[in-house]
Amino acid sequence: SIQMIKSSDIPNFLIFIGDEWMVKKIYIEQISKVKKLGIKYIDAVSDIAGSVGSKSLFNQNYLYVCTDDKEFMTEEKLQQKVIENLSDNMLILQLTSVDKRLKFTKTYNNSIVEFKTLNEAVLKRYIQKEINLSDKNCEILMGICDYNYGHCLLELDKIKRCMNESDVSNPDVTFTLMLNNGAIYVPPKEALWDFIKAVLQNKPKLAFDLWYD
C-alpha cells in the first residue's frame, strides 16, 4: 500500500502500478529525498545487475526506475541477483498493466504499490491548491481530464501560462475563455461508436473527421 512508502522504513524493491503517473513521479522524487538517493531511469534491470552491489567511486547510491521489463519479470536468477544485492540502492519497477496470475506478481505481491485514481474531493483540493478555480469549473476540468491528476496538471499549466501572458487575473474567466476557444481540448463523447457507425454506413468524410478526433 501507499502507507508502506509513507513510513521511514521504505523497502529497497517496489513495484508501482496504476494510472496516476504524476502521483507516482511525485512519490519517486520524495523517496529519493528521504533516502538521499540519486534517481536513475534505466531501460532494463539487467543493465545494473553487474554493478548494483559494488561500491560507487563517489559513494553515491541510486534509486533505479525501470518500466515494463519483461526479461526481469521472467528471469528468476536475475531477480534474485539484483534484489538481494541492492544494499543501500533501491529499485522501482513500474508496470503499465498487471497480470496477477503471473508467478512474478505472486512472488512479489507484498512489494506492489497501487496508485488508484484520486477521488473527486481529493483531486478538487489538489486543483484548487494550484489555481483557485470555482467548484463548478473544477468539476468540468476533472471531467475533461478523466479525473487523472497528471492530465489536470498539464491543463492547469496552460491556464497559468495564459494568465501570465494576459491582463486577465481571474482563473475562472481564463479557463472559460480557453475552453470556448479550444485551447483546452474536450474529447468528443461516444466518438468511437460514431466512427464505427460512419464506416459501416460508408460515410468517409465523417469517418475521417471522427478518426481525427
PDB file of C-alpha atoms in Angstrom:
ATOM      1  CA  SER A   1       0.000   0.000   0.000  1.00  0.00           C
ATOM      2  CA  ILE A   2       0.971   3.675  -0.234  1.00  0.00           C
ATOM      3  CA  GLN A   3       1.205   3.720   3.567  1.00  0.00           C
ATOM      4  CA  MET A   4       4.234   1.448   3.233  1.00  0.00           C
ATOM      5  CA  ILE A   5       6.217   4.111   1.372  1.00  0.00           C
ATOM      6  CA  LYS A   6       4.998   6.901   3.642  1.00  0.00           C
ATOM      7  CA  SER A   7       6.854   5.263   6.516  1.00  0.00           C
ATOM      8  CA  SER A   8      10.543   5.915   7.144  1.00  0.00           C
ATOM      9  CA  ASP A   9      11.353   2.221   6.615  1.00  0.00           C
ATOM     10  CA  ILE A  10      10.960   2.011   2.829  1.00  0.00           C
ATOM     11  CA  PRO A  11      11.809  -1.368   1.221  1.00  0.00           C
ATOM     12  CA  ASN A  12      14.585  -1.278  -1.385  1.00  0.00           C
ATOM     13  CA  PHE A  13      12.436  -3.009  -4.031  1.00  0.00           C
ATOM     14  CA  LEU A  14       8.945  -1.856  -5.007  1.00  0.00           C
ATOM     15  CA  ILE A  15       6.542  -2.369  -7.901  1.00  0.00           C
ATOM     16  CA  PHE A  16       4.408   0.633  -8.879  1.00  0.00           C
ATOM     17  CA  ILE A  17       1.116   0.030 -10.698  1.00  0.00           C
ATOM     18  CA  GLY A  18      -1.890   2.208 -11.535  1.00  0.00           C
ATOM     19  CA  ASP A  19      -2.849   5.014 -13.916  1.00  0.00           C
ATOM     20  CA  GLU A  20      -1.831   8.012 -11.787  1.00  0.00           C
ATOM     21  CA  TRP A  21       1.585   8.557 -13.387  1.00  0.00           C
ATOM     22  CA  MET A  22       2.059  12.021 -11.892  1.00  0.00           C
ATOM     23  CA  VAL A  23       1.448  10.790  -8.336  1.00  0.00           C
ATOM     24  CA  LYS A  24       3.985   8.002  -8.977  1.00  0.00           C
ATOM     25  CA  LYS A  25       6.516  10.590 -10.164  1.00  0.00           C
ATOM     26  CA  ILE A  26       5.937  12.686  -7.036  1.00  0.00           C
ATOM     27  CA  TYR A  27       6.481   9.649  -4.795  1.00  0.00           C
ATOM     28  CA  ILE A  28       9.666   8.668  -6.653  1.00  0.00           C
ATOM     29  CA  GLU A  29      11.083  12.163  -6.110  1.00  0.00           C
ATOM     30  CA  GLN A  30      10.032  12.152  -2.449  1.00  0.00           C
ATOM     31  CA  ILE A  31      11.563   8.721  -1.792  1.00  0.00           C
ATOM     32  CA  SER A  32      14.839   9.838  -3.372  1.00  0.00           C
ATOM     33  CA  LYS A  33      14.953  12.813  -0.989  1.00  0.00           C
ATOM     34  CA  VAL A  34      14.094  10.773   2.109  1.00  0.00           C
ATOM     35  CA  LYS A  35      16.643   8.045   1.313  1.00  0.00           C
ATOM     36  CA  LYS A  36      19.186  10.516  -0.136  1.00  0.00           C
ATOM     37  CA  LEU A  37      19.422   8.627  -3.431  1.00  0.00           C
ATOM     38  CA  GLY A  38      20.083   9.909  -6.917  1.00  0.00           C
ATOM     39  CA  ILE A  39      17.385   8.950  -9.451  1.00  0.00           C
ATOM     40  CA  LYS A  40      18.408   6.902 -12.495  1.00  0.00           C
ATOM     41  CA  TYR A  41      15.910   5.803 -15.136  1.00  0.00           C
ATOM     42  CA  ILE A  42      17.102   2.599 -16.799  1.00  0.00           C
ATOM     43  CA  ASP A  43      15.861   0.657 -19.839  1.00  0.00           C
ATOM     44  CA  ALA A  44      16.479  -2.796 -18.345  1.00  0.00           C
ATOM     45  CA  VAL A  45      17.256  -4.115 -14.871  1.00  0.00           C
ATOM     46  CA  SER A  46      19.996  -6.298 -16.377  1.00  0.00           C
ATOM     47  CA  ASP A  47      21.933  -3.046 -17.038  1.00  0.00           C
ATOM     48  CA  ILE A  48      22.647  -2.740 -13.303  1.00  0.00           C
ATOM     49  CA  ALA A  49      22.961  -6.437 -12.452  1.00  0.00           C
ATOM     50  CA  GLY A  50      26.771  -6.405 -12.506  1.00  0.00           C
ATOM     51  CA  SER A  51      27.315  -3.195 -10.555  1.00  0.00           C
ATOM     52  CA  VAL A  52      24.411  -2.745  -8.150  1.00  0.00           C
ATOM     53  CA  GLY A  53      26.169  -4.434  -5.224  1.00  0.00           C
ATOM     54  CA  SER A  54      29.545  -2.752  -5.662  1.00  0.00           C
ATOM     55  CA  LYS A  55      30.606   0.490  -4.000  1.00  0.00           C
ATOM     56  CA  SER A  56      30.487   3.599  -6.135  1.00  0.00           C
ATOM     57  CA  LEU A  57      33.730   5.534  -6.599  1.00  0.00           C
ATOM     58  CA  PHE A  58      31.974   8.608  -5.254  1.00  0.00           C
ATOM     59  CA  ASN A  59      29.966   6.676  -2.645  1.00  0.00           C
ATOM     60  CA  GLN A  60      26.715   7.567  -4.448  1.00  0.00           C
ATOM     61  CA  ASN A  61      23.720   5.253  -4.201  1.00  0.00           C
ATOM     62  CA  TYR A  62      20.782   5.327  -6.590  1.00  0.00           C
ATOM     63  CA  LEU A  63      17.061   4.859  -6.860  1.00  0.00           C
ATOM     64  CA  TYR A  64      16.770   2.955 -10.133  1.00  0.00           C
ATOM     65  CA  VAL A  65      13.459   3.233 -12.005  1.00  0.00           C
ATOM     66  CA  CYS A  66      12.594   0.795 -14.786  1.00  0.00           C
ATOM     67  CA  THR A  67       9.343   0.355 -16.738  1.00  0.00           C
ATOM     68  CA  ASP A  68       7.817  -2.880 -18.072  1.00  0.00           C
ATOM     69  CA  ASP A  69      10.987  -5.002 -18.076  1.00  0.00           C
ATOM     70  CA  LYS A  70       9.650  -8.370 -19.251  1.00  0.00           C
ATOM     71  CA  GLU A  71      13.062 -10.037 -19.052  1.00  0.00           C
ATOM     72  CA  PHE A  72      13.374  -9.150 -15.366  1.00  0.00           C
ATOM     73  CA  MET A  73       9.847 -10.401 -14.694  1.00  0.00           C
ATOM     74  CA  THR A  74      10.573 -13.827 -16.188  1.00  0.00           C
ATOM     75  CA  GLU A  75      14.211 -14.429 -15.173  1.00  0.00           C
ATOM     76  CA  GLU A  76      14.214 -15.605 -11.551  1.00  0.00           C
ATOM     77  CA  LYS A  77      18.035 -15.684 -11.330  1.00  0.00           C
ATOM     78  CA  LEU A  78      18.189 -12.048 -12.447  1.00  0.00           C
ATOM     79  CA  GLN A  79      15.529 -11.085  -9.889  1.00  0.00           C
ATOM     80  CA  GLN A  80      17.429 -12.812  -7.103  1.00  0.00           C
ATOM     81  CA  LYS A  81      20.801 -11.389  -8.148  1.00  0.00           C
ATOM     82  CA  VAL A  82      19.581  -7.790  -8.283  1.00  0.00           C
ATOM     83  CA  ILE A  83      17.108  -7.664  -5.386  1.00  0.00           C
ATOM     84  CA  GLU A  84      19.423  -9.440  -2.929  1.00  0.00           C
ATOM     85  CA  ASN A  85      22.353  -7.152  -3.816  1.00  0.00           C
ATOM     86  CA  LEU A  86      20.653  -3.768  -3.852  1.00  0.00           C
ATOM     87  CA  SER A  87      22.260  -2.946  -0.498  1.00  0.00           C
ATOM     88  CA  ASP A  88      21.728   0.818   0.010  1.00  0.00           C
ATOM     89  CA  ASN A  89      20.407   1.251  -3.527  1.00  0.00           C
ATOM     90  CA  MET A  90      16.745   0.922  -4.469  1.00  0.00           C
ATOM     91  CA  LEU A  91      14.796  -0.383  -7.451  1.00  0.00           C
ATOM     92  CA  ILE A  92      11.279   0.606  -8.522  1.00  0.00           C
ATOM     93  CA  LEU A  93       9.692  -1.369 -11.349  1.00  0.00           C
ATOM     94  CA  GLN A  94       6.772   0.459 -12.970  1.00  0.00           C
ATOM     95  CA  LEU A  95       4.161  -1.689 -14.695  1.00  0.00           C
ATOM     96  CA  THR A  96       1.601  -0.245 -17.101  1.00  0.00           C
ATOM     97  CA  SER A  97      -0.518  -3.393 -16.799  1.00  0.00           C
ATOM     98  CA  VAL A  98      -0.553  -6.181 -14.241  1.00  0.00           C
ATOM     99  CA  ASP A  99      -1.429  -9.851 -14.582  1.00  0.00           C
ATOM    100  CA  LYS A 100      -1.823 -11.095 -11.022  1.00  0.00           C
ATOM    101  CA  ARG A 101      -1.748 -14.705 -12.238  1.00  0.00           C
ATOM    102  CA  LEU A 102       1.945 -14.464 -13.127  1.00  0.00           C
ATOM    103  CA  LYS A 103       4.478 -16.083 -10.813  1.00  0.00           C
ATOM    104  CA  PHE A 104       6.365 -12.778 -10.608  1.00  0.00           C
ATOM    105  CA  THR A 105       3.402 -10.784  -9.253  1.00  0.00           C
ATOM    106  CA  LYS A 106       2.510 -13.582  -6.852  1.00  0.00           C
ATOM    107  CA  THR A 107       6.104 -13.799  -5.564  1.00  0.00           C
ATOM    108  CA  TYR A 108       6.432 -10.040  -5.062  1.00  0.00           C
ATOM    109  CA  ASN A 109       2.831  -9.270  -4.141  1.00  0.00           C
ATOM    110  CA  ASN A 110       3.937  -7.566  -0.914  1.00  0.00           C
ATOM    111  CA  SER A 111       6.115  -5.166  -2.922  1.00  0.00           C
ATOM    112  CA  ILE A 112       3.238  -3.870  -5.081  1.00  0.00           C
ATOM    113  CA  VAL A 113       2.064  -0.293  -4.506  1.00  0.00           C
ATOM    114  CA  GLU A 114      -1.084   0.682  -6.408  1.00  0.00           C
ATOM    115  CA  PHE A 115      -1.785   4.288  -7.360  1.00  0.00           C
ATOM    116  CA  LYS A 116      -5.520   4.426  -7.870  1.00  0.00           C
ATOM    117  CA  THR A 117      -7.342   7.334  -9.471  1.00  0.00           C
ATOM    118  CA  LEU A 118      -7.789  10.085  -6.884  1.00  0.00           C
ATOM    119  CA  ASN A 119     -11.313  10.521  -5.621  1.00  0.00           C
ATOM    120  CA  GLU A 120     -13.185  13.667  -6.645  1.00  0.00           C
ATOM    121  CA  ALA A 121     -12.835  15.504  -3.321  1.00  0.00           C
ATOM    122  CA  VAL A 122      -9.052  14.946  -3.113  1.00  0.00           C
ATOM    123  CA  LEU A 123      -8.496  15.831  -6.780  1.00  0.00           C
ATOM    124  CA  LYS A 124     -10.545  19.022  -6.404  1.00  0.00           C
ATOM    125  CA  ARG A 125      -8.464  20.013  -3.386  1.00  0.00           C
ATOM    126  CA  TYR A 126      -5.229  19.460  -5.338  1.00  0.00           C
ATOM    127  CA  ILE A 127      -6.524  21.516  -8.282  1.00  0.00           C
ATOM    128  CA  GLN A 128      -7.627  24.414  -6.095  1.00  0.00           C
ATOM    129  CA  LYS A 129      -4.245  24.329  -4.362  1.00  0.00           C
ATOM    130  CA  GLU A 130      -2.664  25.032  -7.770  1.00  0.00           C
ATOM    131  CA  ILE A 131      -5.277  27.526  -9.056  1.00  0.00           C
ATOM    132  CA  ASN A 132      -8.309  28.940  -7.273  1.00  0.00           C
ATOM    133  CA  LEU A 133     -10.930  27.587  -9.687  1.00  0.00           C
ATOM    134  CA  SER A 134     -14.586  27.505  -8.669  1.00  0.00           C
ATOM    135  CA  ASP A 135     -16.087  24.144  -7.685  1.00  0.00           C
ATOM    136  CA  LYS A 136     -18.114  24.102 -10.917  1.00  0.00           C
ATOM    137  CA  ASN A 137     -15.077  24.694 -13.128  1.00  0.00           C
ATOM    138  CA  CYS A 138     -13.075  22.132 -11.144  1.00  0.00           C
ATOM    139  CA  GLU A 139     -15.747  19.558 -11.927  1.00  0.00           C
ATOM    140  CA  ILE A 140     -15.677  20.496 -15.629  1.00  0.00           C
ATOM    141  CA  LEU A 141     -11.861  20.243 -15.722  1.00  0.00           C
ATOM    142  CA  MET A 142     -11.831  16.897 -13.898  1.00  0.00           C
ATOM    143  CA  GLY A 143     -14.386  15.504 -16.345  1.00  0.00           C
ATOM    144  CA  ILE A 144     -12.358  16.663 -19.348  1.00  0.00           C
ATOM    145  CA  CYS A 145      -9.233  15.039 -17.881  1.00  0.00           C
ATOM    146  CA  ASP A 146     -10.955  11.759 -16.927  1.00  0.00           C
ATOM    147  CA  TYR A 147     -10.124  12.531 -13.278  1.00  0.00           C
ATOM    148  CA  ASN A 148      -6.404  11.992 -13.981  1.00  0.00           C
ATOM    149  CA  TYR A 149      -4.213  14.203 -11.784  1.00  0.00           C
ATOM    150  CA  GLY A 150      -1.338  14.344 -14.287  1.00  0.00           C
ATOM    151  CA  HIS A 151      -3.657  15.410 -17.101  1.00  0.00           C
ATOM    152  CA  CYS A 152      -5.238  18.053 -14.828  1.00  0.00           C
ATOM    153  CA  LEU A 153      -1.787  19.484 -14.049  1.00  0.00           C
ATOM    154  CA  LEU A 154      -0.991  19.829 -17.749  1.00  0.00           C
ATOM    155  CA  GLU A 155      -4.198  21.817 -18.329  1.00  0.00           C
ATOM    156  CA  LEU A 156      -3.611  23.906 -15.195  1.00  0.00           C
ATOM    157  CA  ASP A 157      -0.147  24.779 -16.518  1.00  0.00           C
ATOM    158  CA  LYS A 158      -1.797  26.083 -19.705  1.00  0.00           C
ATOM    159  CA  ILE A 159      -4.153  28.256 -17.631  1.00  0.00           C
ATOM    160  CA  LYS A 160      -1.255  29.647 -15.552  1.00  0.00           C
ATOM    161  CA  ARG A 161       0.761  30.497 -18.665  1.00  0.00           C
ATOM    162  CA  CYS A 162      -2.246  32.177 -20.292  1.00  0.00           C
ATOM    163  CA  MET A 163      -2.875  34.248 -17.156  1.00  0.00           C
ATOM    164  CA  ASN A 164       0.790  35.315 -17.049  1.00  0.00           C
ATOM    165  CA  GLU A 165       0.664  36.489 -20.655  1.00  0.00           C
ATOM    166  CA  SER A 166      -2.666  38.330 -20.479  1.00  0.00           C
ATOM    167  CA  ASP A 167      -4.358  41.012 -18.401  1.00  0.00           C
ATOM    168  CA  VAL A 168      -6.935  38.534 -17.075  1.00  0.00           C
ATOM    169  CA  SER A 169      -6.116  37.574 -13.490  1.00  0.00           C
ATOM    170  CA  ASN A 170      -9.279  35.592 -12.771  1.00  0.00           C
ATOM    171  CA  PRO A 171      -8.632  31.848 -13.317  1.00  0.00           C
ATOM    172  CA  ASP A 172     -12.332  31.086 -13.887  1.00  0.00           C
ATOM    173  CA  VAL A 173     -12.569  33.701 -16.648  1.00  0.00           C
ATOM    174  CA  THR A 174      -9.332  32.436 -18.221  1.00  0.00           C
ATOM    175  CA  PHE A 175     -10.485  28.823 -18.048  1.00  0.00           C
ATOM    176  CA  THR A 176     -13.826  29.642 -19.699  1.00  0.00           C
ATOM    177  CA  LEU A 177     -12.152  31.649 -22.472  1.00  0.00           C
ATOM    178  CA  MET A 178      -9.664  28.853 -23.163  1.00  0.00           C
ATOM    179  CA  LEU A 179     -12.443  26.273 -23.138  1.00  0.00           C
ATOM    180  CA  ASN A 180     -14.544  28.269 -25.608  1.00  0.00           C
ATOM    181  CA  ASN A 181     -11.555  28.912 -27.902  1.00  0.00           C
ATOM    182  CA  GLY A 182     -10.435  25.272 -27.976  1.00  0.00           C
ATOM    183  CA  ALA A 183      -7.181  25.927 -26.088  1.00  0.00           C
ATOM    184  CA  ILE A 184      -8.330  23.227 -23.675  1.00  0.00           C
ATOM    185  CA  TYR A 185      -9.265  20.222 -25.752  1.00  0.00           C
ATOM    186  CA  VAL A 186     -12.524  18.469 -24.904  1.00  0.00           C
ATOM    187  CA  PRO A 187     -12.574  14.862 -26.184  1.00  0.00           C
ATOM    188  CA  PRO A 188     -15.765  14.090 -28.141  1.00  0.00           C
ATOM    189  CA  LYS A 189     -18.231  11.820 -26.371  1.00  0.00           C
ATOM    190  CA  GLU A 190     -19.020   8.482 -27.974  1.00  0.00           C
ATOM    191  CA  ALA A 191     -16.663   9.317 -30.864  1.00  0.00           C
ATOM    192  CA  LEU A 192     -15.556   5.693 -31.213  1.00  0.00           C
ATOM    193  CA  TRP A 193     -19.079   4.394 -31.775  1.00  0.00           C
ATOM    194  CA  ASP A 194     -19.930   7.279 -34.099  1.00  0.00           C
ATOM    195  CA  PHE A 195     -16.762   6.458 -36.062  1.00  0.00           C
ATOM    196  CA  ILE A 196     -17.712   2.772 -36.402  1.00  0.00           C
ATOM    197  CA  LYS A 197     -21.211   3.765 -37.496  1.00  0.00           C
ATOM    198  CA  ALA A 198     -19.823   6.179 -40.123  1.00  0.00           C
ATOM    199  CA  VAL A 199     -17.547   3.444 -41.524  1.00  0.00           C
ATOM    200  CA  LEU A 200     -20.389   0.919 -41.711  1.00  0.00           C
ATOM    201  CA  GLN A 201     -22.643   3.467 -43.400  1.00  0.00           C
ATOM    202  CA  ASN A 202     -19.912   4.324 -45.942  1.00  0.00           C
ATOM    203  CA  LYS A 203     -19.525   7.991 -44.927  1.00  0.00           C
ATOM    204  CA  PRO A 204     -15.783   8.537 -45.481  1.00  0.00           C
ATOM    205  CA  LYS A 205     -15.606  12.284 -44.711  1.00  0.00           C
ATOM    206  CA  LEU A 206     -17.454  11.877 -41.410  1.00  0.00           C
ATOM    207  CA  ALA A 207     -15.407   8.770 -40.622  1.00  0.00           C
ATOM    208  CA  PHE A 208     -12.075  10.607 -41.141  1.00  0.00           C
ATOM    209  CA  ASP A 209     -13.265  13.597 -39.073  1.00  0.00           C
ATOM    210  CA  LEU A 210     -14.171  11.262 -36.227  1.00  0.00           C
ATOM    211  CA  TRP A 211     -10.896   9.336 -36.635  1.00  0.00           C
ATOM    212  CA  TYR A 212      -9.020  12.625 -36.230  1.00  0.00           C
ATOM    213  CA  ASP A 213     -10.972  13.338 -33.010  1.00  0.00           C
TER     214      ASP A 213
END
